[in-house]
Coordinates of C-alpha atoms and ligand atoms in Angstrom, one line a residue:
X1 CA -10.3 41.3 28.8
X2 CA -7.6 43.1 26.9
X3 CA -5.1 45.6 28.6
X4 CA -6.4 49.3 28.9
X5 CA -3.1 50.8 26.8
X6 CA -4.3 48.2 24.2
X7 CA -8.5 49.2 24.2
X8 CA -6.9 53.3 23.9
X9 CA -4.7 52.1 20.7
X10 CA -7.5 50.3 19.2
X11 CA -10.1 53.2 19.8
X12 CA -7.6 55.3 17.8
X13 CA -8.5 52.7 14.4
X14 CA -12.2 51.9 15.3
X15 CA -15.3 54.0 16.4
X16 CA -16.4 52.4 20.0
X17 CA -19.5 50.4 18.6
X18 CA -16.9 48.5 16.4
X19 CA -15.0 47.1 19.9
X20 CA -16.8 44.7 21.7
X21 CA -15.5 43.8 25.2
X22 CA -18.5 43.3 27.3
X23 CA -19.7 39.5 28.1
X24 CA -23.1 40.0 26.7
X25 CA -21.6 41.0 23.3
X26 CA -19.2 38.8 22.8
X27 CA -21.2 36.0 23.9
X28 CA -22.6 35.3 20.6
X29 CA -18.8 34.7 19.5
X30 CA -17.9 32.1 21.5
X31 CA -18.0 29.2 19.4
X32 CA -18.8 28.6 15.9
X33 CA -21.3 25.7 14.3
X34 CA -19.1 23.0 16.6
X35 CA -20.8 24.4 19.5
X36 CA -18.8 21.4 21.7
X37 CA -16.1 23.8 22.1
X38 CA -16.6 27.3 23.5
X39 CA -14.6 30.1 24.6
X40 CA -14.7 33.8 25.5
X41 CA -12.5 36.4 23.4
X42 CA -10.7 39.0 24.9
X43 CA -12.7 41.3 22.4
X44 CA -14.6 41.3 19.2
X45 CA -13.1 44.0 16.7
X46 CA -15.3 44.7 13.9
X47 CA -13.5 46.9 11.2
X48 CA -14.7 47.9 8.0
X49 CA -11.6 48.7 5.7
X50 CA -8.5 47.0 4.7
X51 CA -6.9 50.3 6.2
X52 CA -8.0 49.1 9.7
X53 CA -7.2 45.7 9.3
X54 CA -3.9 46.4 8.7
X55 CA -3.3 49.2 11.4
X56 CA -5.3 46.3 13.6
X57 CA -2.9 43.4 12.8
X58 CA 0.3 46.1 13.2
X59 CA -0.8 46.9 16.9
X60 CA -2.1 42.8 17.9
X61 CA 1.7 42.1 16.5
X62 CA 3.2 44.1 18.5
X63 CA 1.5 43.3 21.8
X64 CA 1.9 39.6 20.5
X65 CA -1.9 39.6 21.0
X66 CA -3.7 36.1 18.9
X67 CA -6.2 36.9 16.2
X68 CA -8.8 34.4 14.8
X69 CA -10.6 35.8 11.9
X70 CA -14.1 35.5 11.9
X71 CA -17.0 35.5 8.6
X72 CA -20.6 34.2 9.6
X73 CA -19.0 31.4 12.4
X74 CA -21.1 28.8 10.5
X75 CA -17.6 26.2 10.4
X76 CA -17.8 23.0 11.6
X77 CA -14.7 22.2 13.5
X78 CA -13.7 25.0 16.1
X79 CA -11.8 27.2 13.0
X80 CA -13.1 30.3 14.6
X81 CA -13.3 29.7 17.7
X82 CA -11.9 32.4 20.0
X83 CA -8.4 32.2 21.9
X84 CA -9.2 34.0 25.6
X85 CA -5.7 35.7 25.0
X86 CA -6.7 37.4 21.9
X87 CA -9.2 39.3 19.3
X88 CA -11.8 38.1 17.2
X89 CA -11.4 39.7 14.1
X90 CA -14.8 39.8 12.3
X91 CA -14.6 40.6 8.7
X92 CA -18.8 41.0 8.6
X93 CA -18.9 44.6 7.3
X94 CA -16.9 43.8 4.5
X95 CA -20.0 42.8 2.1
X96 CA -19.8 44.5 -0.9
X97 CA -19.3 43.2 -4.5
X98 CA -16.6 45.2 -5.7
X99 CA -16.6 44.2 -10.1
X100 CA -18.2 41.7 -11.8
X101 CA -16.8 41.2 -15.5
X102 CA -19.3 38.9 -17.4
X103 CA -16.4 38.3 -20.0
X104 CA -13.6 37.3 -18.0
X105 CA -16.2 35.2 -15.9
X106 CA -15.1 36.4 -12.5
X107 CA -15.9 38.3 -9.1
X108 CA -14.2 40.4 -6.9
X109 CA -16.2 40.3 -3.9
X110 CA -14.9 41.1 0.3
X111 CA -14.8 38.5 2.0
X112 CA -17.6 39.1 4.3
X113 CA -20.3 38.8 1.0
X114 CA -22.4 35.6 1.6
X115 CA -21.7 32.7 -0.8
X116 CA -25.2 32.4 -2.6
X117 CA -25.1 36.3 -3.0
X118 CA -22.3 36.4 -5.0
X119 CA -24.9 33.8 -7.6
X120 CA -27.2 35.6 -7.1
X121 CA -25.7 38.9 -8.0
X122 CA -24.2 37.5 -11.0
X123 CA -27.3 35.2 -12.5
X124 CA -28.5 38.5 -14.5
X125 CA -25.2 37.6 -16.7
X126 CA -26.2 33.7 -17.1
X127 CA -23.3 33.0 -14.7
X128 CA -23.0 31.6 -10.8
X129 CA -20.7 30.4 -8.5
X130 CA -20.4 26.8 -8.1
X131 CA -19.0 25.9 -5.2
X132 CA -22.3 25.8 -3.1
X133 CA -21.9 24.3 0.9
X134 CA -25.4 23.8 2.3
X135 CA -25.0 26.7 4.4
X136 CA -24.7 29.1 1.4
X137 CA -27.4 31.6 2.5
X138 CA -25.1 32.3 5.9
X139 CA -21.5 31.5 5.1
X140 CA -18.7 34.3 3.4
X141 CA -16.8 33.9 0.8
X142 CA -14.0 35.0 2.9
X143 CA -15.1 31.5 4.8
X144 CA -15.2 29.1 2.3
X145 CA -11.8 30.3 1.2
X146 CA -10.1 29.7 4.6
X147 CA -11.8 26.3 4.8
X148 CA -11.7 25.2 0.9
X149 CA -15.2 24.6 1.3
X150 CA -17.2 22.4 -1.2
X151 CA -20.9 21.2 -2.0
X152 CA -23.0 19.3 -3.8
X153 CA -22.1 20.6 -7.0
X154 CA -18.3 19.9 -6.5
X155 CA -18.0 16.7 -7.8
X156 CA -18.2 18.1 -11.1
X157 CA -17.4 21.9 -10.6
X158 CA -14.8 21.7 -8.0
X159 CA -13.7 22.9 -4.7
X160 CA -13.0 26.4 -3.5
X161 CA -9.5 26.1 -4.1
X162 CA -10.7 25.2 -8.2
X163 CA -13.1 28.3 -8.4
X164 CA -10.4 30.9 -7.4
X165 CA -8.4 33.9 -9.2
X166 CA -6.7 36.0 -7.0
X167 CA -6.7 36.7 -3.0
X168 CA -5.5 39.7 -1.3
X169 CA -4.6 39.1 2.6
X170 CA -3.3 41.3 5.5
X171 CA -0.2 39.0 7.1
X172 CA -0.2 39.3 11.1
X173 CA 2.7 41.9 10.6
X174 CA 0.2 44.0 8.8
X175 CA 2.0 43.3 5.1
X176 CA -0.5 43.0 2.5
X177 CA 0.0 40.2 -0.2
X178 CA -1.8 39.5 -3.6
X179 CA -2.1 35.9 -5.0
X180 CA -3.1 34.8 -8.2
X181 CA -3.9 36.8 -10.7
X182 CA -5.7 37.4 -14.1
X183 CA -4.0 34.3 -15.7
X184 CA -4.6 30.6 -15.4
X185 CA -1.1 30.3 -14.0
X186 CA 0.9 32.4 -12.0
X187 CA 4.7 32.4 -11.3
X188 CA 6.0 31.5 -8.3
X189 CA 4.9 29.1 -5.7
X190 CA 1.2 28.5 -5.8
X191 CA 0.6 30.6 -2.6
X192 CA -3.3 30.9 -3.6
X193 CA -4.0 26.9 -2.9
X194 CA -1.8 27.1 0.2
X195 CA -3.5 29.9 1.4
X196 CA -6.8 28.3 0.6
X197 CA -7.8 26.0 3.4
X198 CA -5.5 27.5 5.6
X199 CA -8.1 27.7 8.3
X200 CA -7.3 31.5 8.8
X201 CA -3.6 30.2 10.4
X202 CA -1.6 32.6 7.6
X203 CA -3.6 35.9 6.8
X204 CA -6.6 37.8 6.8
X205 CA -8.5 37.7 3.3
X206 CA -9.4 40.7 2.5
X207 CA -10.3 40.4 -0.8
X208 CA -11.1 37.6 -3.3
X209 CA -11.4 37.4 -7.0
X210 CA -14.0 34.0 -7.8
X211 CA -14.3 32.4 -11.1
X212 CA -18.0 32.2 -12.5
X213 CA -19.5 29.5 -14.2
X214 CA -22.2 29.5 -17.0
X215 CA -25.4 28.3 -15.6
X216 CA -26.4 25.0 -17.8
X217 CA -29.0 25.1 -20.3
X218 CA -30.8 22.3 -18.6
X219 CA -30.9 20.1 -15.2
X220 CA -32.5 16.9 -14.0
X221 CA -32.0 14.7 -10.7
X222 CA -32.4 10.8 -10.6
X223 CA -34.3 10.1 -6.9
X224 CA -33.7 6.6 -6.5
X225 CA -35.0 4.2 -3.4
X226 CA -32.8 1.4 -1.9
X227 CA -34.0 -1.2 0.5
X228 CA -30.2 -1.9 1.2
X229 CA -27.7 0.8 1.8
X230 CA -24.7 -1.5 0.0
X231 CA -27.5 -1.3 -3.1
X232 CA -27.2 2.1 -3.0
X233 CA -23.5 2.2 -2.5
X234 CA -22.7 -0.1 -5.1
X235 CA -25.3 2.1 -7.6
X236 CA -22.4 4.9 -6.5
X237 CA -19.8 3.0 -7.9
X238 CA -21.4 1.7 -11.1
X239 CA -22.5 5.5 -12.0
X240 CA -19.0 6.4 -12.1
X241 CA -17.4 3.7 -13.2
X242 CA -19.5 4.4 -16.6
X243 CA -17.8 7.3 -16.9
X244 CA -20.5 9.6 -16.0
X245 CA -19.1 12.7 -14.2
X246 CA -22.9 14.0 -12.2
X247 CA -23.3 17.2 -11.0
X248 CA -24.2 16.0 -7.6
X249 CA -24.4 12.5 -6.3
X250 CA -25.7 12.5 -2.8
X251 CA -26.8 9.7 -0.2
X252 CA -29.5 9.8 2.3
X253 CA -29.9 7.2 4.9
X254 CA -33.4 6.3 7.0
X255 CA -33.2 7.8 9.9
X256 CA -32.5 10.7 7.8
X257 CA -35.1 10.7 5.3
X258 CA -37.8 10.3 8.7
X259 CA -36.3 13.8 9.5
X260 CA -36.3 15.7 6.3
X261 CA -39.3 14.7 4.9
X262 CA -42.0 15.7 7.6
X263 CA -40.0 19.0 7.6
X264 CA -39.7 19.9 3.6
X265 CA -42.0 17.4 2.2
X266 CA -39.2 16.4 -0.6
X267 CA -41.4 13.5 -1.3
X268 CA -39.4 11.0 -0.7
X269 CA -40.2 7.4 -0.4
X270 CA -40.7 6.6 4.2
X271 CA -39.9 3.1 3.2
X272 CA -36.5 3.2 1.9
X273 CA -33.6 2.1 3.6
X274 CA -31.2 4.5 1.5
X275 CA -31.9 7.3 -1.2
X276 CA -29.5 8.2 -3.9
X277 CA -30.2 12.2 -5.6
X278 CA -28.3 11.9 -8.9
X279 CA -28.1 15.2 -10.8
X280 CA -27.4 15.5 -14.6
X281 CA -26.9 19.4 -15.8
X282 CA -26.0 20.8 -19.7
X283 CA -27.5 21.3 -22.2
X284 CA -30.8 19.4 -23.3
X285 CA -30.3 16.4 -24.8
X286 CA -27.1 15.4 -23.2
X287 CA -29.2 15.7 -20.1
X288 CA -31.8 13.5 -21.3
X289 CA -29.6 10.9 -22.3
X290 CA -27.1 10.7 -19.2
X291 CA -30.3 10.2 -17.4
X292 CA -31.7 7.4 -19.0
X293 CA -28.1 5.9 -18.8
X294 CA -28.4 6.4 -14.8
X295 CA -31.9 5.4 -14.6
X296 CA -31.1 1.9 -16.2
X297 CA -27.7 1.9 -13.8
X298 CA -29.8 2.2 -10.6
X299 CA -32.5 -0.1 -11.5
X300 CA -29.5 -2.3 -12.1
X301 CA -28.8 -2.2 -8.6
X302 CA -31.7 -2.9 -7.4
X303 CA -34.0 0.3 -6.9
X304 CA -36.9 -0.2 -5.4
X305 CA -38.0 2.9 -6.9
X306 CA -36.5 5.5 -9.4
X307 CA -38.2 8.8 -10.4
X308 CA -36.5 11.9 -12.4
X309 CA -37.7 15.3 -12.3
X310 CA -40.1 17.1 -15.1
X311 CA -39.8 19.9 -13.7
X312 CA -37.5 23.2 -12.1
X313 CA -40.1 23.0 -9.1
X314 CA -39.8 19.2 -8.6
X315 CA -35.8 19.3 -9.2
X316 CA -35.9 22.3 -6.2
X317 CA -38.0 19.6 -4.0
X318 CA -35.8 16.8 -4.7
X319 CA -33.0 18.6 -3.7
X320 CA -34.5 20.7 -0.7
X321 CA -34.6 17.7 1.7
X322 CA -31.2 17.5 1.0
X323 CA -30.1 20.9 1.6
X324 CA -32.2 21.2 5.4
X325 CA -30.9 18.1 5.9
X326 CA -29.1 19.5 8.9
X327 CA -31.1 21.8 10.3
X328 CA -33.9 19.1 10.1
X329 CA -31.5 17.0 12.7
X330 CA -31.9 19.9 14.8
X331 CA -36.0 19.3 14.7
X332 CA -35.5 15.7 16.3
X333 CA -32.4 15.9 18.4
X334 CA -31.4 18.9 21.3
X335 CA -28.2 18.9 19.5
X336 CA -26.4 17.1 16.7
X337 CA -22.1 16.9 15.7
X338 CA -21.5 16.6 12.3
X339 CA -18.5 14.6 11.1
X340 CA -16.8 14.9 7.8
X341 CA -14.3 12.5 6.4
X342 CA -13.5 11.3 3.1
X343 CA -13.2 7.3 1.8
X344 CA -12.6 5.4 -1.2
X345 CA -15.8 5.1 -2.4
X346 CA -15.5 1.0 -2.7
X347 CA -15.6 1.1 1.4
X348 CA -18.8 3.2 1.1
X349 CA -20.7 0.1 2.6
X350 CA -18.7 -1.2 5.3
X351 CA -17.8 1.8 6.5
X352 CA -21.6 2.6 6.6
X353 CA -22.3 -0.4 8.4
X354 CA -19.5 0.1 10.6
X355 CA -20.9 3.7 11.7
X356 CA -24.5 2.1 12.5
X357 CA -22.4 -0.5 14.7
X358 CA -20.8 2.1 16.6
X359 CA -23.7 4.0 16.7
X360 CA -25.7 1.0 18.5
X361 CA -22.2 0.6 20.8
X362 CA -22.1 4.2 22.1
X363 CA -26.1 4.7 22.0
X364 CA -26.3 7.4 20.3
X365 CA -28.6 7.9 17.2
X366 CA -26.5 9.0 14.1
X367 CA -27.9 10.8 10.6
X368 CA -25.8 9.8 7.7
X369 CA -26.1 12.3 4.4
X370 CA -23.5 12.8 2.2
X371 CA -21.5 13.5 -0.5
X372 CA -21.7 9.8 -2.3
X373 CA -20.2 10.4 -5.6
X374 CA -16.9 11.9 -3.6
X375 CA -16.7 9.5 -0.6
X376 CA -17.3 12.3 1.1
X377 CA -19.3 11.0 4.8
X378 CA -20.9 12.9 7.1
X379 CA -22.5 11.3 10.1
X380 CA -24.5 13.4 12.3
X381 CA -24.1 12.0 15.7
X382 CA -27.6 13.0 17.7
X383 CA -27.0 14.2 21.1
X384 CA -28.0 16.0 24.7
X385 CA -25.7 18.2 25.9
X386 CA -27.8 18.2 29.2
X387 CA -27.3 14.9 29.6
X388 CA -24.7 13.3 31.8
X389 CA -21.9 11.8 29.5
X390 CA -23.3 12.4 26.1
X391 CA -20.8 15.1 25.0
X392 CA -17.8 12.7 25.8
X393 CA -19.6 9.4 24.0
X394 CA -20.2 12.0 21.1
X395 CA -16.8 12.9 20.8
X396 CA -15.6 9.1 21.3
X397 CA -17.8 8.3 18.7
X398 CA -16.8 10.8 16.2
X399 CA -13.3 9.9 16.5
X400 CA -13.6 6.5 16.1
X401 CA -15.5 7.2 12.5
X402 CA -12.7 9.4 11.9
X403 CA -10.0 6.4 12.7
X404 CA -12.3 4.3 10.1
X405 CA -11.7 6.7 7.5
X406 CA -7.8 6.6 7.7
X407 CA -7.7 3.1 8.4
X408 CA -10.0 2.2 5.0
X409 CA -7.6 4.7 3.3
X410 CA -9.2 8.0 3.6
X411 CA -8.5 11.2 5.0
X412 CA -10.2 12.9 8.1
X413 CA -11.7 16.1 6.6
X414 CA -13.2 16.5 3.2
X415 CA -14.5 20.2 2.9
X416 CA -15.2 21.3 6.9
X417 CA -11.0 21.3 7.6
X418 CA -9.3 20.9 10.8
X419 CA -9.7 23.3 13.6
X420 CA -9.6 22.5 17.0
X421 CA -11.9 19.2 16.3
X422 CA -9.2 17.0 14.7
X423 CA -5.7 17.9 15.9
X424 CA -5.9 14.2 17.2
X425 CA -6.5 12.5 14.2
X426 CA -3.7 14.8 12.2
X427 CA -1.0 13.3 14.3
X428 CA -1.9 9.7 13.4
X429 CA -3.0 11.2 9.3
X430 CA 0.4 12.4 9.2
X431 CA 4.2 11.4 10.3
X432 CA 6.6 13.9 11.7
X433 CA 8.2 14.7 7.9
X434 CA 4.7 16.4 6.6
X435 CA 3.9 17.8 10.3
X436 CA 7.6 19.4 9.7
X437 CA 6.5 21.1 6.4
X438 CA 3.3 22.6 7.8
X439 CA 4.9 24.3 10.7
X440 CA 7.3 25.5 7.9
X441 CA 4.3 26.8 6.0
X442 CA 2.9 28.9 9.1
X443 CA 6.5 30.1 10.1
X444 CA 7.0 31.6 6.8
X445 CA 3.4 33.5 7.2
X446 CA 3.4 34.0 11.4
X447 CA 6.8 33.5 12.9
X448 CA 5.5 34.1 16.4
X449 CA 2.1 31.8 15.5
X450 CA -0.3 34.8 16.3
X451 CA -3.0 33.8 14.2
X452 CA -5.2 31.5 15.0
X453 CA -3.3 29.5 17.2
X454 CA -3.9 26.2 18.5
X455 CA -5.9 25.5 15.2
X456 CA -5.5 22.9 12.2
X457 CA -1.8 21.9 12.8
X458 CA -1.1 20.1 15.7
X459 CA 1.8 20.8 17.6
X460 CA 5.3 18.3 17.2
X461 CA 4.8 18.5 21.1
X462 CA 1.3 17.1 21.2
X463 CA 1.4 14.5 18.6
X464 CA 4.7 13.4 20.6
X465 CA 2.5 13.4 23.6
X466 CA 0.7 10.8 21.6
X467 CA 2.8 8.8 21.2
X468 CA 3.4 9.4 17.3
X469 CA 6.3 11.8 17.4
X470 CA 10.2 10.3 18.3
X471 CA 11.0 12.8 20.9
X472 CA 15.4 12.4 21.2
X473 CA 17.0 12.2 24.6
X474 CA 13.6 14.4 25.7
X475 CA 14.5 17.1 22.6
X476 CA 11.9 18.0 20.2
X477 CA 12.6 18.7 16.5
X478 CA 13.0 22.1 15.5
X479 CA 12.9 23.9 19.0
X480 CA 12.5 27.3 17.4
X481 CA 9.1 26.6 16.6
X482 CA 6.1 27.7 18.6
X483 CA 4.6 24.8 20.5
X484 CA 0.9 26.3 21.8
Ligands
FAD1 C1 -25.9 23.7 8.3 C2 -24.5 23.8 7.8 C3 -24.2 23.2 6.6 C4 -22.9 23.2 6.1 N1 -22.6 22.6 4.8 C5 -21.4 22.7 4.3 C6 -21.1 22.1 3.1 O1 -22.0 21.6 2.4 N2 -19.8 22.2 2.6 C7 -18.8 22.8 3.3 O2 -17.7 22.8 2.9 N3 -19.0 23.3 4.5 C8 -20.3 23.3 5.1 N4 -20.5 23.8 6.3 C9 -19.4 24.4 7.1 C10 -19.2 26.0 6.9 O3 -20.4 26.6 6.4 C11 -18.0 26.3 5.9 O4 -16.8 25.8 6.5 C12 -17.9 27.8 5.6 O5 -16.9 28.0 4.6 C13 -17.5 28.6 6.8 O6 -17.7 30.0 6.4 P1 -18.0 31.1 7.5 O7 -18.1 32.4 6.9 O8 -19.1 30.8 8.4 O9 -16.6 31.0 8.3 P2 -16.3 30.9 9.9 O10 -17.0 29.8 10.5 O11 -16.5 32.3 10.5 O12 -14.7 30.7 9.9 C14 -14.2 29.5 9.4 C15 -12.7 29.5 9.3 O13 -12.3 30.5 8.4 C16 -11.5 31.5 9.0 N5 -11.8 32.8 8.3 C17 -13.1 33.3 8.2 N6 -13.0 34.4 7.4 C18 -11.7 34.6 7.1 C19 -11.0 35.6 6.4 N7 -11.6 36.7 5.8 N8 -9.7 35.5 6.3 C20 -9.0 34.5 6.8 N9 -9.6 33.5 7.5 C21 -11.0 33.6 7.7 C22 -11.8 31.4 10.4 O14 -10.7 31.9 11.2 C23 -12.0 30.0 10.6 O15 -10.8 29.3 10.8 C24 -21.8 23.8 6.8 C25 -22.1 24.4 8.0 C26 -23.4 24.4 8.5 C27 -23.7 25.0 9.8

């Protein structure tokens, strides 16, 4: 609960239906899609202008109050997840699409606008915008910039951070800053790609300039069967290594398959160990003959069954299964935790069978769909939060798949970022020199480490408690920084 003098100074920059202090409202904000970790805010603030944003930030600053920034709390590891000491800071009114200029192929959009509206707003003009997470028809812009977020179609399109013009942010001492610009390259620092995937730790987005992409002329997907996930895996690694460049190469395991297709009907095969959905897009006939090429590469690995789409309608169902692939875990399991770690895609099939041994070790069932062509995993561990001990195992089990993925050379997030979920695993990703340089980085932004503390850098403190940090005669480095 915030301090009175505080609730008076905010009810001079918001109307009384845009503070929400009591439990039954903020309730619905106490976690985000890692619903492991839960807290209560001291209050929800719901503004509606830049104006109030920055008179917002001005007043938390000086009562050295924490602010997490919130869009549709769809993010997968804790990023929004409120501090009990501080304000959420929802930016959900802030949905309109402010220009849209066909010829410079760009948005401006608020940050509260939904990812697929922005496409959708735009595919009068022939253009969309690529960067499409799963969770499109629910997560902001505003979001996906904070978390760099990708999708299927960022294997050939890019990541958030690649689809970007121009931000414009509200720093915690209410300063508001403008990144990017109109040109390919800017002077300077690239402040835009450090402040995309910055987890909401240096400013409030407030504004966000996207780059649209034609839509292609033409699009097919490759559906192909495996009775053997290293099949599959080493069908991954023969696509690319011809050179092909998909626009989406995705990976489907059993136990996954039994829980999409009774769901969406994707018509996929109930016999298949592994599924690989291999998407060509262009124009016409460069289309038609990457496909054949991929059609001959997975038979060549030993298919069991390949089929390619004739049709818009069939290309939707092929990929449908895909896209409710999550929420389809929710139809078979009281609650699932979804990892997300990047490999070299050579370790795709030991690491694979490595997650199924673990899985068998800790007893828990575990979903595995992801982003093949990209090494980009994500087990869904199935779990019961009712039940005695399964939380824990869960979160064992995650970080052990997590360790895999450093120790095989990878890295512990690919597109759902840090939060609170792997401060762990950054302390053993990263030494003390790079740990240095992103408490740097936040310093420069939030000297007093008001925003979003406790989120995607761990403290020198914690990762000395760890074990990974040389603490000197019991002195930390850099003592002027905040430890949380
Ligand atoms: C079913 C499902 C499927 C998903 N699929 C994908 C996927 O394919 N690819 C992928 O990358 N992710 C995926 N995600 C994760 C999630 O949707 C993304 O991380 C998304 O970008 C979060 O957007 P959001 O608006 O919900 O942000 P929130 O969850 O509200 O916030 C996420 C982070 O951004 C910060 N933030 C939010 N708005 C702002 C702002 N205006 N200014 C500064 N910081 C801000 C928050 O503080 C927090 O740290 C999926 C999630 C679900 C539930």
């Amino acid at each position: 609960m915030l301090n009175p003098a505080l609730l008076t100074a905010l009810g001079n920059i918001l109307p009384a239906a845009a503070i929400l202090t009591a439990a039954e409202d903020t309730r619905p904000y106490e976690c985000d899609g890692l619903t492991l970790f839960r807290e209560q805010p001291g209050a929800v603030l719901l503004p509606e202008n830049e104006a109030q944003v920055v008179a917002i930030m001005k007043l938390c600053h000086a009562a050295r109050m924490p602010v997490i920034a919130r869009g549709a709390g769809t993010g997968l590891s804790g990023g929004a997840r409120p501090d009990r000491n501080g304000v959420i800071l929802s930016l959900a009114k802030f949905q309109r699409i402010l220009a849209i200029d066909p010829q410079a192929r760009t948005a401006t959009v608020q940050p509260g606008v939904r990812n697929l509206a922005i496409s959708q707003a735009v595919a009068p003009y022939g253009l969309h915008y690529a960067p499409d997470p799963s969770s499109q028809l629910a997560c902001t812009i505003g979001g996906n910039v904070a978390e760099n977020s990708g999708g299927v179609h960022c294997m050939k399109y890019g990541l958030t951070v690649h689809n970007l013009r121009r931000v414009r942010a509200v720093l915690m001492n209410g300063e508001v800053i403008e990144l990017g610009g109109g040109a390919l390259d800017s002077p300077g620092y690239d402040l835009l790609a450090v402040m995309c995937g910055s987890e909401g730790l240096l400013g409030i987005v407030t504004e966000v300039t996207v780059k649209l992409t034609p839509t292609a002329e033409d699009a097919k997907c490759v559906l192909a069967a495996f009775d053997d996930v290293s099949k599959a895996s080493a069908a991954v690694a023969a696509i690319i290594a011809a050179g092909i460049v998909p626009s989406g190469l995705e990976m489907m395991d059993r136990l996954t398959i039994a829980a999409v297709e009774p769901f969406v009907h994707a018509g996929y095969p109930g016999d298949a160990e592994a599924i690989l959905l291999c998407e060509s897009d262009g124009v016409a006939a460069e289309v038609a003959a990457e496909v054949q090429i991929v059609r001959g590469l997975m038979e060549a690995s030993g298919a069991s069954l390949v089929d390619v789409s004739t049709s818009d309608e069939q290309l939707a169902r092929f990929w449908s299964g895909r896209k409710a692939a999550f929420g389809a875990a929710g139809r078979i399991s009281p609650a699932y935790y979804c990892m997300d770690g990047t490999i070299p895609r050579r370790a795709l099939a030991p690491v694979l069978k490595r997650i199924a041994e673990l899985s068998a070790e800790f007893g828990l069932p575990c979903m595995n769909v992801f982003h093949a062509g990209d090494g980009n995993l994500h087990p869904l561990i199935l779990y019961d939060p009712n039940r005695s001990g399964d939380a824990e195992k869960t979160q064992a089990f995650g970080a052990k798949v997590l360790e895999l993925c450093i120790e095989v050379g990878g890295t512990i997030t690919g597109e759902h970022g840090v939060g609170v979920e792997k401060l762990r695993e950054m302390c053993i990703q990263f030494e003390k020199p790079e740990l240095e340089r992103f408490h740097g980085v936040k310093h420069a932004f939030d000297p007093e480490g008001l925003l979003n503390p406790g989120k995607a850098v761990p403290t020198l403190h914690r990762c000395a408690e760890m074990g990974r940090m040389h603490v000197h005669r019991g002195a930390l480095p850099h003592p002027d920084l905040p430890r949380f």
